[in-house]
Tab-separated table of C-alpha atoms and ligand atoms in Angstrom:
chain	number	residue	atom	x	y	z
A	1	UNK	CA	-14.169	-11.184	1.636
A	2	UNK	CA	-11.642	-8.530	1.235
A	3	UNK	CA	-8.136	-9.368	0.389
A	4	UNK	CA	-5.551	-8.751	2.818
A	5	UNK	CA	-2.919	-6.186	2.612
A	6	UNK	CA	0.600	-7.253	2.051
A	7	UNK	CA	3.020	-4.661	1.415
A	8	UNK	CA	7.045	-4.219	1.873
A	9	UNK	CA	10.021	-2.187	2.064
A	10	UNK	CA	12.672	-2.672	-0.268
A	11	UNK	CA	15.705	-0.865	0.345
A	12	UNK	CA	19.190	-2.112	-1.225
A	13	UNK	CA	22.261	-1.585	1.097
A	14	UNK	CA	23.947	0.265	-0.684
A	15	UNK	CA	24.702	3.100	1.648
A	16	UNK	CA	22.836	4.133	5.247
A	17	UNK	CA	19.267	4.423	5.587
A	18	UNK	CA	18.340	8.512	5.258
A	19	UNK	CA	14.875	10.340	6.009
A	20	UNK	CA	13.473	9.771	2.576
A	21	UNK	CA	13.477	6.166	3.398
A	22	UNK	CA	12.470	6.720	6.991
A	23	UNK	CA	9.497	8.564	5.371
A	24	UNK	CA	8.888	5.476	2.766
A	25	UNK	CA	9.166	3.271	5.199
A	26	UNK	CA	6.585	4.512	7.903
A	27	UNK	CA	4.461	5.532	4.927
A	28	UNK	CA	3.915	1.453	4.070
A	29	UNK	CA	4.394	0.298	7.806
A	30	UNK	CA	2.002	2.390	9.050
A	31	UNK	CA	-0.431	1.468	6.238
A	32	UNK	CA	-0.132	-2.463	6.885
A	33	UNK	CA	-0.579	-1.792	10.368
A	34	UNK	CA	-3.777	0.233	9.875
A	35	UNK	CA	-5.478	-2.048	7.709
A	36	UNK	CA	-4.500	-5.274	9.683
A	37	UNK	CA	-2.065	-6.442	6.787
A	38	UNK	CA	1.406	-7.478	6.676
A	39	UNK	CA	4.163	-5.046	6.293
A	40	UNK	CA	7.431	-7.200	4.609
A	41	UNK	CA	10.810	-6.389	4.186
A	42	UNK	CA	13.366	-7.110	1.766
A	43	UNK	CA	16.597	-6.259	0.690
A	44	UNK	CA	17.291	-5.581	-2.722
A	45	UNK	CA	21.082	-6.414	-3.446
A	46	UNK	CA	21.398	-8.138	-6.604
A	47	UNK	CA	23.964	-5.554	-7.002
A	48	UNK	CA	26.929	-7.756	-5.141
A	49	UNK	CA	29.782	-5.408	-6.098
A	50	UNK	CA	27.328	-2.299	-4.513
A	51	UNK	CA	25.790	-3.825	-2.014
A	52	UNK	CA	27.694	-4.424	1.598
A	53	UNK	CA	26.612	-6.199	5.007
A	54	UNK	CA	27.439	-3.709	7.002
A	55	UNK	CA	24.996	-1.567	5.087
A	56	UNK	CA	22.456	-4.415	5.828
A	57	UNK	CA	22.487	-4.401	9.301
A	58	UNK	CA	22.059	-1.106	9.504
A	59	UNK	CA	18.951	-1.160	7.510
A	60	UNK	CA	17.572	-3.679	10.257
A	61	UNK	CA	19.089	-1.683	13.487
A	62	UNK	CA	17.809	1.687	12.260
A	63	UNK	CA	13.947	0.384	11.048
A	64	UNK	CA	13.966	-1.366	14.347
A	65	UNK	CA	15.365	2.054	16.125
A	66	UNK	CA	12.840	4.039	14.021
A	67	UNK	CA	9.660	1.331	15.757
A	68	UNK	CA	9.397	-0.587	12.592
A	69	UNK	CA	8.521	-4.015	13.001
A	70	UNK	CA	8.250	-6.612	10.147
A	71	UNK	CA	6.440	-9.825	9.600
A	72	UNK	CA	8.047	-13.228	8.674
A	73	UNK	CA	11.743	-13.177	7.383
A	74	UNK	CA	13.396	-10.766	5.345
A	75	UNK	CA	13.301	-11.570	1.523
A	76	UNK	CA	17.465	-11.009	0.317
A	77	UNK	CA	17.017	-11.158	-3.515
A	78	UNK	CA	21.066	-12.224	-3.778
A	79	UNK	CA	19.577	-15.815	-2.144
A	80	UNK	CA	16.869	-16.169	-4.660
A	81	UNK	CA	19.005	-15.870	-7.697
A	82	UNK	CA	17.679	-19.357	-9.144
A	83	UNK	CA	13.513	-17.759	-9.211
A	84	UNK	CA	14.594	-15.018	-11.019
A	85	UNK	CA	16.060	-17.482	-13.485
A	86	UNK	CA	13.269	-19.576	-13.543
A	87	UNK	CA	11.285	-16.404	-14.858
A	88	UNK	CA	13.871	-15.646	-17.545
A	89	UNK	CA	13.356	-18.962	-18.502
A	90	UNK	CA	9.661	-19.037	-19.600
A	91	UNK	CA	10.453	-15.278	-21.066
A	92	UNK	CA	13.186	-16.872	-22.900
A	93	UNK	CA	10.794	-19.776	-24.504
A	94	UNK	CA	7.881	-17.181	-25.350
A	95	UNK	CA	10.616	-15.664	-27.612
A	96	UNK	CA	9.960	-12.226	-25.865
A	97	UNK	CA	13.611	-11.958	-24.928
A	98	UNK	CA	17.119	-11.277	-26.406
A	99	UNK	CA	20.643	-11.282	-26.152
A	100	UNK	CA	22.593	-7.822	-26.614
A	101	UNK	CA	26.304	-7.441	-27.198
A	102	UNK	CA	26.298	-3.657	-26.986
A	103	UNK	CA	28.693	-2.178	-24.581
A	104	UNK	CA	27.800	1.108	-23.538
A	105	UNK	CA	29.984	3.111	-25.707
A	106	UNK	CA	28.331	0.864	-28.804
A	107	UNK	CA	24.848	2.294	-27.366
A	108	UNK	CA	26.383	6.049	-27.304
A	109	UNK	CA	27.474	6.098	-30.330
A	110	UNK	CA	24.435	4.509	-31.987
A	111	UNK	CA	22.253	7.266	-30.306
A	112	UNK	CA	24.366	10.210	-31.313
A	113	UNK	CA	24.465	8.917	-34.720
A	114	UNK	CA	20.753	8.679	-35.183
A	115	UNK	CA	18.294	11.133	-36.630
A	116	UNK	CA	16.261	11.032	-33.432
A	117	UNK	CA	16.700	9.038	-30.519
A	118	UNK	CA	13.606	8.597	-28.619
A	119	UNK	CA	14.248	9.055	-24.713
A	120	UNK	CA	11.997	7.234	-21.667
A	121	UNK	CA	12.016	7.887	-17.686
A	122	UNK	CA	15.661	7.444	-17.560
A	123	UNK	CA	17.391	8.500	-20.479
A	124	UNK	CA	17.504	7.932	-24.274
A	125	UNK	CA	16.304	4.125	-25.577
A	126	UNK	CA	18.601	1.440	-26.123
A	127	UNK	CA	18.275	1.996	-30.015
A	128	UNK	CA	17.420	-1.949	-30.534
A	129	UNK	CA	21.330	-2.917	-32.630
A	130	UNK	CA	20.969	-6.443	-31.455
A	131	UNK	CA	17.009	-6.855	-31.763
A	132	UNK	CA	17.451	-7.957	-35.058
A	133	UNK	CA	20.495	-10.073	-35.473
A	134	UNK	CA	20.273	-13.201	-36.964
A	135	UNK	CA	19.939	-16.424	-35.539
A	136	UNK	CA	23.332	-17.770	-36.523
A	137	UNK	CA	25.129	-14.481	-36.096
A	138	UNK	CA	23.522	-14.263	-32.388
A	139	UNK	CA	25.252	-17.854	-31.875
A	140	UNK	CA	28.722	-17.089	-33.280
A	141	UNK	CA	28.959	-14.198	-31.157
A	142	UNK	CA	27.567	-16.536	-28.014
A	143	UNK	CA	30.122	-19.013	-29.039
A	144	UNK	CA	33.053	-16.363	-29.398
A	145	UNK	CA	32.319	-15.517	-25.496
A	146	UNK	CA	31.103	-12.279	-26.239
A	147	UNK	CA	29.351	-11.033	-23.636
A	148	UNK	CA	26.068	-10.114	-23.449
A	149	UNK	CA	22.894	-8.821	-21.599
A	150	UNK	CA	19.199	-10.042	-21.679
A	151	UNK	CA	16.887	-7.875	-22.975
A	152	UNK	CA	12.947	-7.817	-23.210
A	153	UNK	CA	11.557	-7.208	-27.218
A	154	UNK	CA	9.155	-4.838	-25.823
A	155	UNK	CA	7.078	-4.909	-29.249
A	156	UNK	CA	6.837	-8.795	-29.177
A	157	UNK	CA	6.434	-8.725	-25.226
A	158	UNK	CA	3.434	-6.443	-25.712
A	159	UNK	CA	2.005	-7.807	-28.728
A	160	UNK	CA	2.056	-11.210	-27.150
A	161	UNK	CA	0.817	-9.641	-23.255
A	162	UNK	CA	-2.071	-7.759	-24.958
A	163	UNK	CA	-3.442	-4.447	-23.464
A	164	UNK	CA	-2.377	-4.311	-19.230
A	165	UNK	CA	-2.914	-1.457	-16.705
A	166	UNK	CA	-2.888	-1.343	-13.222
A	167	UNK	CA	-4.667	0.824	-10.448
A	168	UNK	CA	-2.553	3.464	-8.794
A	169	UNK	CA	-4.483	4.767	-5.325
A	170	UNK	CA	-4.126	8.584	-6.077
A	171	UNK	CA	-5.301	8.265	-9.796
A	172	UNK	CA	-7.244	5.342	-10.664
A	173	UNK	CA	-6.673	3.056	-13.393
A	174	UNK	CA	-3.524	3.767	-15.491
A	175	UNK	CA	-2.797	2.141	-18.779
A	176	UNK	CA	0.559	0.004	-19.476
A	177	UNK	CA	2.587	1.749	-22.014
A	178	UNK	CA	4.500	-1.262	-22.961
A	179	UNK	CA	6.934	1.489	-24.892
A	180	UNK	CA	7.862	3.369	-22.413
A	181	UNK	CA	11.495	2.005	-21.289
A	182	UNK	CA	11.972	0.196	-24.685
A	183	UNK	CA	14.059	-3.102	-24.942
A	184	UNK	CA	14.884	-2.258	-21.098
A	185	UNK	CA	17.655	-5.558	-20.099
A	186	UNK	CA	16.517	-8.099	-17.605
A	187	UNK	CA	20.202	-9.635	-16.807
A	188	UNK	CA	23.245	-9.351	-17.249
A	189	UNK	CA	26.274	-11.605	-17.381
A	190	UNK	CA	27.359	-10.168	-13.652
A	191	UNK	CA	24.070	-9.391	-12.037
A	192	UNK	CA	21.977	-12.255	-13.670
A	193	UNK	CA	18.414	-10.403	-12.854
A	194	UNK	CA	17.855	-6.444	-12.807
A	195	UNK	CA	15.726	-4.646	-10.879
A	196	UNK	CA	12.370	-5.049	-13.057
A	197	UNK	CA	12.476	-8.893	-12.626
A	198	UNK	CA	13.769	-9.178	-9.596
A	199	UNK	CA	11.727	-6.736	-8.415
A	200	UNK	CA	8.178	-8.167	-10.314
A	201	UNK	CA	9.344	-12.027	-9.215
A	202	UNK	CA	9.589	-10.934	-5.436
A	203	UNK	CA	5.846	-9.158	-5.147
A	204	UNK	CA	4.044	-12.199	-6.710
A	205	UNK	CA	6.158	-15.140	-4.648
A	206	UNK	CA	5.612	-12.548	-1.854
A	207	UNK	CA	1.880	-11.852	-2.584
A	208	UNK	CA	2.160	-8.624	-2.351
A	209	UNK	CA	-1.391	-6.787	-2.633
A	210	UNK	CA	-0.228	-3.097	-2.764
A	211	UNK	CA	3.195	-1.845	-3.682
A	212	UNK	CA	4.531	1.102	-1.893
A	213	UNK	CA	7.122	2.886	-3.176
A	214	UNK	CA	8.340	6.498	-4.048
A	215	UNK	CA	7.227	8.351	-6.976
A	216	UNK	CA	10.330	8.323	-8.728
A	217	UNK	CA	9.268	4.595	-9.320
A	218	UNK	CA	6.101	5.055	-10.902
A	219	UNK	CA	7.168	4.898	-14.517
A	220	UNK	CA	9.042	1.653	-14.056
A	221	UNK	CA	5.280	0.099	-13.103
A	222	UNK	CA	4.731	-0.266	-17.158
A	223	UNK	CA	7.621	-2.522	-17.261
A	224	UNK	CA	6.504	-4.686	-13.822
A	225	UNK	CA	2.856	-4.723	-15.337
A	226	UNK	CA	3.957	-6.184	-18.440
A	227	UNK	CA	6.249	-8.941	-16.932
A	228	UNK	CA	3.575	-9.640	-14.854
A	229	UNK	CA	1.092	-9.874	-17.562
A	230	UNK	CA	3.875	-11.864	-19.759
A	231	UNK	CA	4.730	-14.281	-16.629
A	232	UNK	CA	0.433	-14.988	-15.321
A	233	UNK	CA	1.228	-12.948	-12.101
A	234	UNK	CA	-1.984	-11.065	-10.288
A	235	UNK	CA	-1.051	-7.431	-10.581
A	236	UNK	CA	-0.889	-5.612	-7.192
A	237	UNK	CA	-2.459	-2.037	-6.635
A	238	UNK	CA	0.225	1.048	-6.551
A	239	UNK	CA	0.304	3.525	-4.072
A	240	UNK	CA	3.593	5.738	-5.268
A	241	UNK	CA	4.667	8.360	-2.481
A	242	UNK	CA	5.718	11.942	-3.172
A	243	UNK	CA	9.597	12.525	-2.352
A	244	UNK	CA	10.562	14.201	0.735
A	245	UNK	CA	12.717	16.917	0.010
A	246	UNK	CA	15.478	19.020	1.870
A	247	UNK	CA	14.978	22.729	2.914
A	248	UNK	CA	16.655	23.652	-0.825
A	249	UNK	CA	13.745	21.597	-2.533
A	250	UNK	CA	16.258	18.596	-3.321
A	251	UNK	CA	15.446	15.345	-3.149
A	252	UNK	CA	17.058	13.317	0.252
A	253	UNK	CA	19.886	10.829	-1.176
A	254	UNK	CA	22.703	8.378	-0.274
A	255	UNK	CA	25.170	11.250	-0.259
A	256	UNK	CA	23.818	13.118	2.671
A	257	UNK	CA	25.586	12.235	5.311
A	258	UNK	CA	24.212	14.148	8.090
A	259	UNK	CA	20.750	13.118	7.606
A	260	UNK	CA	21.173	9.255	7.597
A	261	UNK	CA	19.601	8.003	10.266
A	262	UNK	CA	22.513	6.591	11.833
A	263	UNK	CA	23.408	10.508	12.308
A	264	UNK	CA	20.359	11.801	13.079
A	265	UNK	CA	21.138	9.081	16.455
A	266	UNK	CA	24.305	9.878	16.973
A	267	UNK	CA	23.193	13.386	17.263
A	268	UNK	CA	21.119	12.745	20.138
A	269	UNK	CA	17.776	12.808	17.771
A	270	UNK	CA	14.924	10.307	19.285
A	271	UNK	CA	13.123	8.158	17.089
A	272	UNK	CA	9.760	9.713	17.959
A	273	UNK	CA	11.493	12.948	16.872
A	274	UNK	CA	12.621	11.967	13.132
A	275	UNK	CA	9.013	10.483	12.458
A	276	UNK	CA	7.888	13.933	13.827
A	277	UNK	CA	10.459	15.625	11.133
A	278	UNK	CA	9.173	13.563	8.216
A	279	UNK	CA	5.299	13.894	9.151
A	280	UNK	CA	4.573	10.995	10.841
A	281	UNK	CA	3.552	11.771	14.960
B	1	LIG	N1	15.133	-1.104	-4.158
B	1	LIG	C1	14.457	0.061	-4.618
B	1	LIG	C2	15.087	1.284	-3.979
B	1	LIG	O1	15.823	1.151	-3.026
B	1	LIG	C3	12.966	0.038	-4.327
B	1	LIG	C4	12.255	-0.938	-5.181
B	1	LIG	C5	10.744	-0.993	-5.032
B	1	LIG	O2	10.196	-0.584	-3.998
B	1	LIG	O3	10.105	-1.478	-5.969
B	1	LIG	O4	14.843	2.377	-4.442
């Protein structure tokens, strides 16, 4: 027997819904309602200080103005604060995990005083300062109230997950590069997840099956397959979606006003007419 297909939407309210996310979310929707599977959605807002309600709703009118329907209740990570916890906690007693007192100006000036400073998907690496603190020099500064984030020991995590990979649709089976965003942090003292563990948490309590996402995405995947490796959790097959772009070859963001999909109605554009303009009849 074949195993369903779960898959989601997760958009964080952090501004109005545009067509890039019109075009993400028809591109999963129409998926789980081709195959018979579900389609989920869920709101990414660990982010309290970004995130607003009114963006929320609007998430929920315009899908539901767009003809996207959803099954069960939507997931709202900031209500599910305590799983992601729960997850830190068994990183925490595998030893795969530390705490970092950099700010970000200690991180700057670490990088541009190194010989080389090797750079992933999003920038140079955090250059590891704390990785190797001490044990009692790690607790005076925890006792001091310095503050600090969480982050994963990518060389322990891996050496301790083994080799991982996971099966992306267009290509086939890719293999984890447990490397690739170095010690990337998993909370912090305001946001107590981050997007990779919220994010990894969320598809395996939500069973998703296939993860649909834009492209832009794909390299974080090495980080969710090696939590998910670290943590027990099935992996899910990928299917990561090229990135609509405007008529200048730029990618559709936050900023653009005029083609949220709140404008795009106000206009006097249909629904059937915006899922025409991002390929969808
Ligand atoms: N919340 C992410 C975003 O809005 C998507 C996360 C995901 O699909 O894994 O870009």
């Amino acid at each position: 027997m074949s195993v369903p297909l779960i898959t989601r939407f997760a958009p964080s309210p952090t501004g109005y819904l545009h067509l890039g996310h019109a075009f993400s979310a028809l591109t999963a929707w129409r998926r789980a309602r081709h195959d018979g599977g579900r389609f989920l959605l869920r709101i990414e807002d660990i982010d309290i200080r970004r995130c607003k309600a009114e963006f929320e709703t609007a998430i929920l009118e315009d899908l539901a103005w767009l003809g996207i329907d959803w099954d069960g209740d939507v997931r709202r990570q900031s209500e599910h604060f305590a799983d992601y916890g729960a997850a830190l906690d068994r990183l925490q007693a595998m030893g795969v995990i530390f705490p970092c007192f950099c700010t970000r100006a200690d991180i700057a000036r670490e990088i541009a005083a190194a010989q080389s400073a090797p750079h992933g998907p999003d920038g140079p690496l955090y250059p590891g300062t704390c990785r190797a603190l001490r044990p009692a020099e790690r607790q005076a500064r925890v006792t001091a109230g310095v503050e600090f984030a969480l982050r994963l020991d990518h060389a322990k995590a891996a050496a301790m997950a083994g080799p991982y990979r996971f099966f992306e649709e267009s290509h086939g089976w890719v293999d984890g590069d447990p490397a690739l965003h170095g010690d990337v942090v998993l909370a912090r003292k305001d946001t107590p997840t981050s997007y990779h563990l919220a994010v990894t948490v969320d598809d395996h309590l939500q069973e998703t099956t296939l993860v649909s996402r834009g492209e832009d995405l794909q390299p974080a995947t090495h980080v969710h397959g090696l939590l998910q490796t670290l943590l027990g959790y099935a992996t899910p097959r990928y299917a990561h979606h090229h990135l609509l772009t405007d008529a200048q070859g730029r990618r559709y963001a936050k900023r653009d006003q005029a083609l949220t999909l709140r404008a795009l109605r106000d206009s006097g554009a249909t629904p059937a007419e915006v899922r025409r303009r991002v390929g969808f009849d």
